[in-house]
Short mmCIF file of C-alpha atoms in Angstrom, two decimals:
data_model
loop_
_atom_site.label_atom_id
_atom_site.label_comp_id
_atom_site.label_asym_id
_atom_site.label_seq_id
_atom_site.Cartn_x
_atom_site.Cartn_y
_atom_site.Cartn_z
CA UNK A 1 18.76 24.02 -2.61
CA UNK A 2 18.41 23.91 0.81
CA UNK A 3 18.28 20.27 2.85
CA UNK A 4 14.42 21.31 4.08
CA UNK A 5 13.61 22.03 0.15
CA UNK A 6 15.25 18.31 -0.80
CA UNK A 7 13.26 16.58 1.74
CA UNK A 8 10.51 17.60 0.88
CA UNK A 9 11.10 16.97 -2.84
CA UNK A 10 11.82 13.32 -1.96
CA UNK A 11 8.95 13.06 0.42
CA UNK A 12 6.30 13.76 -2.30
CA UNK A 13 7.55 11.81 -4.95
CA UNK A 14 7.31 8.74 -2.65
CA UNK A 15 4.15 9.34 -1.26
CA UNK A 16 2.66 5.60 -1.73
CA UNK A 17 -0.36 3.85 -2.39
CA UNK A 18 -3.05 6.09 -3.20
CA UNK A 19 -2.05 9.47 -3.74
CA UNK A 20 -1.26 9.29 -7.58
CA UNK A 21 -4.82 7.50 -7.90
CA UNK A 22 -6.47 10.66 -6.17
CA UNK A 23 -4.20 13.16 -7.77
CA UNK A 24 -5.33 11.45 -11.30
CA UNK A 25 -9.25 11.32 -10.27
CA UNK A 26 -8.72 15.18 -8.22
CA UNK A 27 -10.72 17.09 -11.07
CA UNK A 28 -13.61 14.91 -9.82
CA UNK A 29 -13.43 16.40 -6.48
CA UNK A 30 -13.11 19.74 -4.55
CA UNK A 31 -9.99 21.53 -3.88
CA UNK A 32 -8.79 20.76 -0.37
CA UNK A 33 -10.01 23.93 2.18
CA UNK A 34 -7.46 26.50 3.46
CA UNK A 35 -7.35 25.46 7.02
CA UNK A 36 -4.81 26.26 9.77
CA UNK A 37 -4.16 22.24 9.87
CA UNK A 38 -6.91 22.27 13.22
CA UNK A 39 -9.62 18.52 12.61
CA UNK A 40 -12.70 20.04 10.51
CA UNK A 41 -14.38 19.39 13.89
CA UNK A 42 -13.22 19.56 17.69
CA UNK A 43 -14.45 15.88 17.52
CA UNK A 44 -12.22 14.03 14.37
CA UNK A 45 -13.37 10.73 15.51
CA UNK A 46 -16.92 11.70 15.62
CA UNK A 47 -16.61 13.30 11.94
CA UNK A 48 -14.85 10.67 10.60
CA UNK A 49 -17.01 8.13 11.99
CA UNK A 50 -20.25 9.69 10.56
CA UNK A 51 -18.51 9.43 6.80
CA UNK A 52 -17.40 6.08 7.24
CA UNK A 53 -20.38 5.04 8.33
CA UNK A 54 -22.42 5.91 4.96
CA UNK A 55 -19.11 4.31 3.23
CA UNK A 56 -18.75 0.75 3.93
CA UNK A 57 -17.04 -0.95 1.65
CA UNK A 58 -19.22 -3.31 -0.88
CA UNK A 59 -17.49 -6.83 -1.14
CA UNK A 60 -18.06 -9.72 -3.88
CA UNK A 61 -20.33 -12.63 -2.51
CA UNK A 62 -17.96 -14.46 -0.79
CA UNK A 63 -16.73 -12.07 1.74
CA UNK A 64 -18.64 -10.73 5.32
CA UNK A 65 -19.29 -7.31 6.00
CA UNK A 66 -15.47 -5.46 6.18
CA UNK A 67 -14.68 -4.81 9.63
CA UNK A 68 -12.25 -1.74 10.72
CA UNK A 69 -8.93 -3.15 12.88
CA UNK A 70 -8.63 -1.84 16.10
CA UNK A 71 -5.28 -0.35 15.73
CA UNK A 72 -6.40 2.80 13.74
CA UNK A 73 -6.02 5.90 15.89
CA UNK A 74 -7.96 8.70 13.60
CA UNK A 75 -4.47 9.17 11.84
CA UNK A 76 -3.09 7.89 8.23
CA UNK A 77 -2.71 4.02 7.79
CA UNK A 78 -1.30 2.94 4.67
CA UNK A 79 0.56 0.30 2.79
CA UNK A 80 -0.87 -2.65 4.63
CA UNK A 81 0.12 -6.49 4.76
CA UNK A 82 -0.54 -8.95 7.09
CA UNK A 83 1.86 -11.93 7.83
CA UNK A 84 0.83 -15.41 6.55
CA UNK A 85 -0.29 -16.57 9.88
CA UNK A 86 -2.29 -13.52 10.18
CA UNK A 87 -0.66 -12.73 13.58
CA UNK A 88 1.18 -9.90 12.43
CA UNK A 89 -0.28 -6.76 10.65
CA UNK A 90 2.28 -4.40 8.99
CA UNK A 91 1.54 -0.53 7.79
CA UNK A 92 2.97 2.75 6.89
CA UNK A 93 2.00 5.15 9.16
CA UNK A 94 1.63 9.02 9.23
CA UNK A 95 1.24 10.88 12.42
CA UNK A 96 -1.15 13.47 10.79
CA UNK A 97 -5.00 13.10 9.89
CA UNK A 98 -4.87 14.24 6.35
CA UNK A 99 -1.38 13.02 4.42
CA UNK A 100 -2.90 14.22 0.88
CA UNK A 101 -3.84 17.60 2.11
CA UNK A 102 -0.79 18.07 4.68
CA UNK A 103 1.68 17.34 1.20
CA UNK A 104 0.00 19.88 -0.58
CA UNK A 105 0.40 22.48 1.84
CA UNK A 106 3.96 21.89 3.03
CA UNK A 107 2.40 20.79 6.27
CA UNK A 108 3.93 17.68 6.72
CA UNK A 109 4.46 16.14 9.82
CA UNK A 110 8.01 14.41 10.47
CA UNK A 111 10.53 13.57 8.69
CA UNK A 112 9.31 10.22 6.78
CA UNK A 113 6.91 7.52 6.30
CA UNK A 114 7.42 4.51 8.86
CA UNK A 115 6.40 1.24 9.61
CA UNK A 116 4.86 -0.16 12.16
CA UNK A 117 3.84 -3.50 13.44
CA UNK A 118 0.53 -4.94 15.25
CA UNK A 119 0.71 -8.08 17.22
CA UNK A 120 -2.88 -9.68 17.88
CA UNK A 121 -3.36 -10.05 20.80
CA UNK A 122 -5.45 -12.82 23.00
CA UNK A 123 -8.86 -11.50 21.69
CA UNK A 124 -8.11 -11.87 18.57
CA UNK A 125 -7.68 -8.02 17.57
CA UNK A 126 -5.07 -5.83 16.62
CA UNK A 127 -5.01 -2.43 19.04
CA UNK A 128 -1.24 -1.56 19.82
CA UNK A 129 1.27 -0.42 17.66
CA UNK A 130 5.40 -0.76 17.73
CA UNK A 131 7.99 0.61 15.12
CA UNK A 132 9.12 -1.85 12.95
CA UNK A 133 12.66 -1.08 12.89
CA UNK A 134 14.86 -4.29 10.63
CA UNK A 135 17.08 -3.65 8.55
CA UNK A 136 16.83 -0.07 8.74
CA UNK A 137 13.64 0.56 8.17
CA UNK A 138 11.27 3.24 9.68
CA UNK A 139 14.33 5.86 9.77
CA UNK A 140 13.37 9.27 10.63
CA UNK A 141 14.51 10.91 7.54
CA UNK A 142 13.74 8.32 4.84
CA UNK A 143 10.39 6.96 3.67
CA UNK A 144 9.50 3.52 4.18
CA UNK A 145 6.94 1.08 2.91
CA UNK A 146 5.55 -1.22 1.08
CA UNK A 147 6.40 -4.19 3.30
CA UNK A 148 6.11 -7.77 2.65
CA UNK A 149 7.43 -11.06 4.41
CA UNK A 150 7.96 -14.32 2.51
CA UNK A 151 8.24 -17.94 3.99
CA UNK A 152 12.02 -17.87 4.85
CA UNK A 153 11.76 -14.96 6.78
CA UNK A 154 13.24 -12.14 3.74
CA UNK A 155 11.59 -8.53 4.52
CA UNK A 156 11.31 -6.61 1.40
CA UNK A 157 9.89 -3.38 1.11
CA UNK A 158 10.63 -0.26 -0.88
CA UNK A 159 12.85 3.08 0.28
CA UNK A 160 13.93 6.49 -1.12
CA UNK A 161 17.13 6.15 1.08
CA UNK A 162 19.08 5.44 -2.03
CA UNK A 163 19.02 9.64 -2.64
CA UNK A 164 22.16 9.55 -0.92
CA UNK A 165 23.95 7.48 -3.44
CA UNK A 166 22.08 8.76 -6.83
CA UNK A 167 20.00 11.89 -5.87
CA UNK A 168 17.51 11.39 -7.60
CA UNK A 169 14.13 11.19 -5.85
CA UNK A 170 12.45 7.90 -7.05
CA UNK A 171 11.76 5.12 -4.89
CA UNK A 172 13.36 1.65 -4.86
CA UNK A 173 12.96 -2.25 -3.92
CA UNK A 174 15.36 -3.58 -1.07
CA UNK A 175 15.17 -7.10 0.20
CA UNK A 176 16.49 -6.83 3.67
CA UNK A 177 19.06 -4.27 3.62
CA UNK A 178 20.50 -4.60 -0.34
CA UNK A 179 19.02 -2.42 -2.71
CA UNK A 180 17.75 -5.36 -5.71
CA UNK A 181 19.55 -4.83 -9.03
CA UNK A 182 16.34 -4.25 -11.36
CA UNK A 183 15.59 -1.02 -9.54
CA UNK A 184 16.35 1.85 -12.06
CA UNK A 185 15.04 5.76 -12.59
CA UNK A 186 10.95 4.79 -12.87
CA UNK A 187 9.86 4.15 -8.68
CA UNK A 188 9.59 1.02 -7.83
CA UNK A 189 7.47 0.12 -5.18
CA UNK A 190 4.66 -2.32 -3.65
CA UNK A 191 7.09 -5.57 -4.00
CA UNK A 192 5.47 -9.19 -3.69
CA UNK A 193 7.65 -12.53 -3.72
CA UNK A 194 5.65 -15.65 -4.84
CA UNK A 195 8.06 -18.36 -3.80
CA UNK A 196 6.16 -21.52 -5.51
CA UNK A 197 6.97 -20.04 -8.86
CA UNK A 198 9.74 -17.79 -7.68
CA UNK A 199 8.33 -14.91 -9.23
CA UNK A 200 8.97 -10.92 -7.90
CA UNK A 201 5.92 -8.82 -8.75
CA UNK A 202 6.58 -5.25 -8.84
CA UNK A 203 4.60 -1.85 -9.03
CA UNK A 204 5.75 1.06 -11.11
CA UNK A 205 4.62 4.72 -9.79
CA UNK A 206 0.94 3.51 -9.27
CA UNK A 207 1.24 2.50 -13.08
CA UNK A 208 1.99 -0.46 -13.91
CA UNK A 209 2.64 -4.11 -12.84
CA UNK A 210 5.66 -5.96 -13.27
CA UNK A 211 7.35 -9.04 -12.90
CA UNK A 212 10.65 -10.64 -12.62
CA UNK A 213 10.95 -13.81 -13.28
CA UNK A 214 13.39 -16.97 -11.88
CA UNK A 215 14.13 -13.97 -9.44
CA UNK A 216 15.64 -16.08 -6.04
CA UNK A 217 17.56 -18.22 -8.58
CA UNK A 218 18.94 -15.53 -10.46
CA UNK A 219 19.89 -13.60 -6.84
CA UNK A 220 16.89 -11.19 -8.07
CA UNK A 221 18.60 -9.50 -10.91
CA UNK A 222 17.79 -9.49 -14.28
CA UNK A 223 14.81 -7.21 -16.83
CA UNK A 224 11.54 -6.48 -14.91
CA UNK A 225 8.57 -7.57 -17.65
CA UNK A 226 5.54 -5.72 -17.80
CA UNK A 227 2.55 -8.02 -16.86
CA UNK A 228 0.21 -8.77 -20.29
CA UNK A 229 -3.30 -7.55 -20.24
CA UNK A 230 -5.74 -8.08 -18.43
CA UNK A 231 -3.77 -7.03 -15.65
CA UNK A 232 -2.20 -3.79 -17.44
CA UNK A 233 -4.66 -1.64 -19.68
CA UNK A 234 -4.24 1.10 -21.55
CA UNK A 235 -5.39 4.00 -19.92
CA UNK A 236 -6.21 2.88 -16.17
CA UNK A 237 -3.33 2.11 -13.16
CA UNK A 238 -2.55 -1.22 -11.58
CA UNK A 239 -0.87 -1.50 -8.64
CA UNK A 240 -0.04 -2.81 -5.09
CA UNK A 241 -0.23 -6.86 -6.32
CA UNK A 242 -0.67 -9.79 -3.73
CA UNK A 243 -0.42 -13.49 -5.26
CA UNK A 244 -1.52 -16.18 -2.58
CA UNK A 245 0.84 -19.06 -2.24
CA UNK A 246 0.25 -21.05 -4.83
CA UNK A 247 0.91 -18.05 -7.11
CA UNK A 248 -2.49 -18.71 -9.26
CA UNK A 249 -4.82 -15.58 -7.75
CA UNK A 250 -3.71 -12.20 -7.97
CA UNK A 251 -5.21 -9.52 -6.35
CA UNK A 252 -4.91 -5.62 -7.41
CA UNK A 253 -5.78 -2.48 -7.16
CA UNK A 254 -7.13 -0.55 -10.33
CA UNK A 255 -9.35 2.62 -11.55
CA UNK A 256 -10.57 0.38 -14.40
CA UNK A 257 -14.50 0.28 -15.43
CA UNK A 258 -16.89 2.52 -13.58
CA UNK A 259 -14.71 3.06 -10.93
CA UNK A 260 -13.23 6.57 -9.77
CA UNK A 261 -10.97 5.40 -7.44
CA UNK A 262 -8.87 2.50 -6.69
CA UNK A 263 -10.95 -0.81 -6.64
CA UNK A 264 -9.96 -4.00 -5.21
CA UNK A 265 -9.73 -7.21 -7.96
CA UNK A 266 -8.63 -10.27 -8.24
CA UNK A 267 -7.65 -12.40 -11.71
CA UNK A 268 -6.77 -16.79 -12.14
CA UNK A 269 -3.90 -17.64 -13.77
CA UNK A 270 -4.55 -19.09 -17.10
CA UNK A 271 -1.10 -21.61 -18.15
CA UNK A 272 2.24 -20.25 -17.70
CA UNK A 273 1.64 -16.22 -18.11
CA UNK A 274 -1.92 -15.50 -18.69
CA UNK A 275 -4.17 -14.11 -16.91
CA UNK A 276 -8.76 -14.51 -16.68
CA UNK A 277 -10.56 -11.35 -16.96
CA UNK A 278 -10.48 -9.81 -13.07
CA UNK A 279 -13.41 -9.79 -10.82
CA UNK A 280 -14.34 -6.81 -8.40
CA UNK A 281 -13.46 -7.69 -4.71
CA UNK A 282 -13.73 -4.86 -3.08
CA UNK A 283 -14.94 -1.05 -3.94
CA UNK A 284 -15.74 2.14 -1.84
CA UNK A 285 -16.86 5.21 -2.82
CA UNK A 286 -13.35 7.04 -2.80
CA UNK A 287 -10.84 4.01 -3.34
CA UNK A 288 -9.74 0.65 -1.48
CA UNK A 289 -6.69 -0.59 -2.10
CA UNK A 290 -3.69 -2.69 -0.43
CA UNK A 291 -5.08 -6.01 -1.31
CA UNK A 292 -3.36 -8.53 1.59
CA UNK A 293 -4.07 -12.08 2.76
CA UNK A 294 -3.52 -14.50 5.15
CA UNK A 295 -2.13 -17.74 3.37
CA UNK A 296 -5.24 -20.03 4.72
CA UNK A 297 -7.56 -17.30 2.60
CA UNK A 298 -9.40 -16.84 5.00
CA UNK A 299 -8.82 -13.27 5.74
CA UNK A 300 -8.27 -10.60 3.58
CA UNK A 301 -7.11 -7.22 4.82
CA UNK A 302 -7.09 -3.47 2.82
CA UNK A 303 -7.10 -0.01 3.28
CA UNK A 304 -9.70 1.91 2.71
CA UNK A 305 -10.07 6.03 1.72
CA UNK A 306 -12.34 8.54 2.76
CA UNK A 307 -13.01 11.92 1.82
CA UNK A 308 -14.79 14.70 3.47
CA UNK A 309 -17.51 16.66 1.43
CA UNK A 310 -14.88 19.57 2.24
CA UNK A 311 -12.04 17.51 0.65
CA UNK A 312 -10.05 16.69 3.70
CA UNK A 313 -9.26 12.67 3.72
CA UNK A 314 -7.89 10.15 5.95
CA UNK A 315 -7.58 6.00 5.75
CA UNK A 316 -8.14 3.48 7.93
CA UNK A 317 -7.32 -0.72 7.55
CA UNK A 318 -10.08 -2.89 7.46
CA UNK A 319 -10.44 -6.81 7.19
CA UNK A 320 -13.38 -8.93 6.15
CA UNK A 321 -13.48 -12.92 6.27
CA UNK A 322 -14.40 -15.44 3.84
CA UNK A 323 -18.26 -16.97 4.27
#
């Protein structure tokens, strides 16, 4: 097989956040257009802009009106988090309008997802963008993501790079630069520490939730553990999870209910390991997802999806505050 065919195998099976959601929800939707990869207008801002604007995002009570961050360029944001000071927003980015559509047409532009980094700046926005290049990340071939940054300053995030070594397409957890020991065949992605309980939470494929427990004091090795129900039910994904410091509220995404897309909720921890029924946060009409907040709570960022009535897509970050 030749290296362009490999790439490309890796690429798609490490495409993150919500492309299995879509792919699982596509008979609900028309069949991306035959296009020669040209904006569905000579204006892409102004044709984006008109959809989002009958598509803002409905929040619970306790939220404002979601606000789109400055740094979006008309291209693909994904996998969002924003450091606990909220000074510091991290994404995957895609230099291309339409990741879903370019995938499925072999149109894909570059050789991997990166990440990038977003300072705010004196006025309180985000609007420039850097590569975020530690411990290897955001390298040209392999696919990148997933970010997160706990309290002593550990970076973990998830990788494909480990096709070298294995060759087998899946995607795995790192902390810094060490590929963690749990990581097996399934794709492992979306990782969140929780240091006040020392607890690893873990997404399978857009599946499932996980969790590794005692993982700093057991060097974060050891048997994943699926996450009990509420969280996990049969027959609808759960995925990208955010605890806040404490480690008591979790917020996910999930397809559950009325839904047809990913959908923003959040769930109390009840004792040691469960969990109260979860509450919508956040819902759009095509999917939200990448549930992140500031450690005060007082800001809670996403990403949000939009589709065309012609089936072309793109995604922007947003943020709304607490009232």
């Amino acid at each position: 097989m030749s290296f362009k065919k490999i790439l490309v195998a890796i690429i798609i099976v490490f495409v993150v956040l919500f492309i299995m959601i879509i792919i699982l929800n596509s008979n609900k939707n028309p069949e991306p257009p035959e296009t020669d990869g040209e904006p569905p207008q000579a204006d892409r801002k102004a044709f984006w802009d008109a959809i989002q604007a009958e598509d803002i995002a409905q929040v619970s009570d306790e939220w404002t009106t979601p606000v789109r961050v400055d740094v979006n360029d008309g291209n693909w944001e994904d996998g969002v988090y924003i450091s606990a000071d909220g000074n510091a927003l991290y994404f995957t980015y895609y230099p291309g309008e339409d990741l879903i559509t370019d995938f499925s047409k072999g149109k894909f532009k570059g050789r991997g997802l990166d990440v990038y980094v977003s300072y705010r700046e004196s006025d309180g926005q985000f609007k420039t963008k850097q590569k975020f290049t530690e411990y290897y990340l955001s390298e040209d071939i392999w696919s990148e993501g997933g970010v997160m940054i706990d309290t002593d300053g550990n970076i973990f995030y998830d990788s494909n790079r480990d096709y070298v070594n294995d060759r087998k397409s899946d995607s795995d957890v790192y902390q810094n630069d060490e590929r963690l020991a749990f990581n097996d065949d399934r794709g492992l992605g979306n990782p969140h520490y929780c240091k006040a309980k020392d607890e690893f939470w873990i997404g399978e494929e857009d599946k499932e939730i996980f969790v590794l427990k005692n993982a700093a004091a057991n060097n974060f090795a050891g048997e994943i553990e699926l996450v009990p129900a509420p969280i996990n039910i049969q027959g609808s994904p759960s995925l990208q999870p955010f605890l806040t410091p404490d480690c008591n509220t979790l917020y996910f995404a999930t397809n559950r209910g009325e839904s047809t897309g990913p959908t923003i909720y959040k769930s109390t921890r009840i004792g040691d390991t469960s969990w109260s029924e979860p509450e919508l946060v956040v819902k759009g009409k095509t999917g939200v997802g990448e549930p992140t907040l500031t450690d005060d709570g007082q800001y809670l960022f996403f990403l949000q999806l939009f589709k065309a009535s012609d089936g072309t897509t793109t995604s922007d970050i947003f943020y709304t505050k607490r009232k």
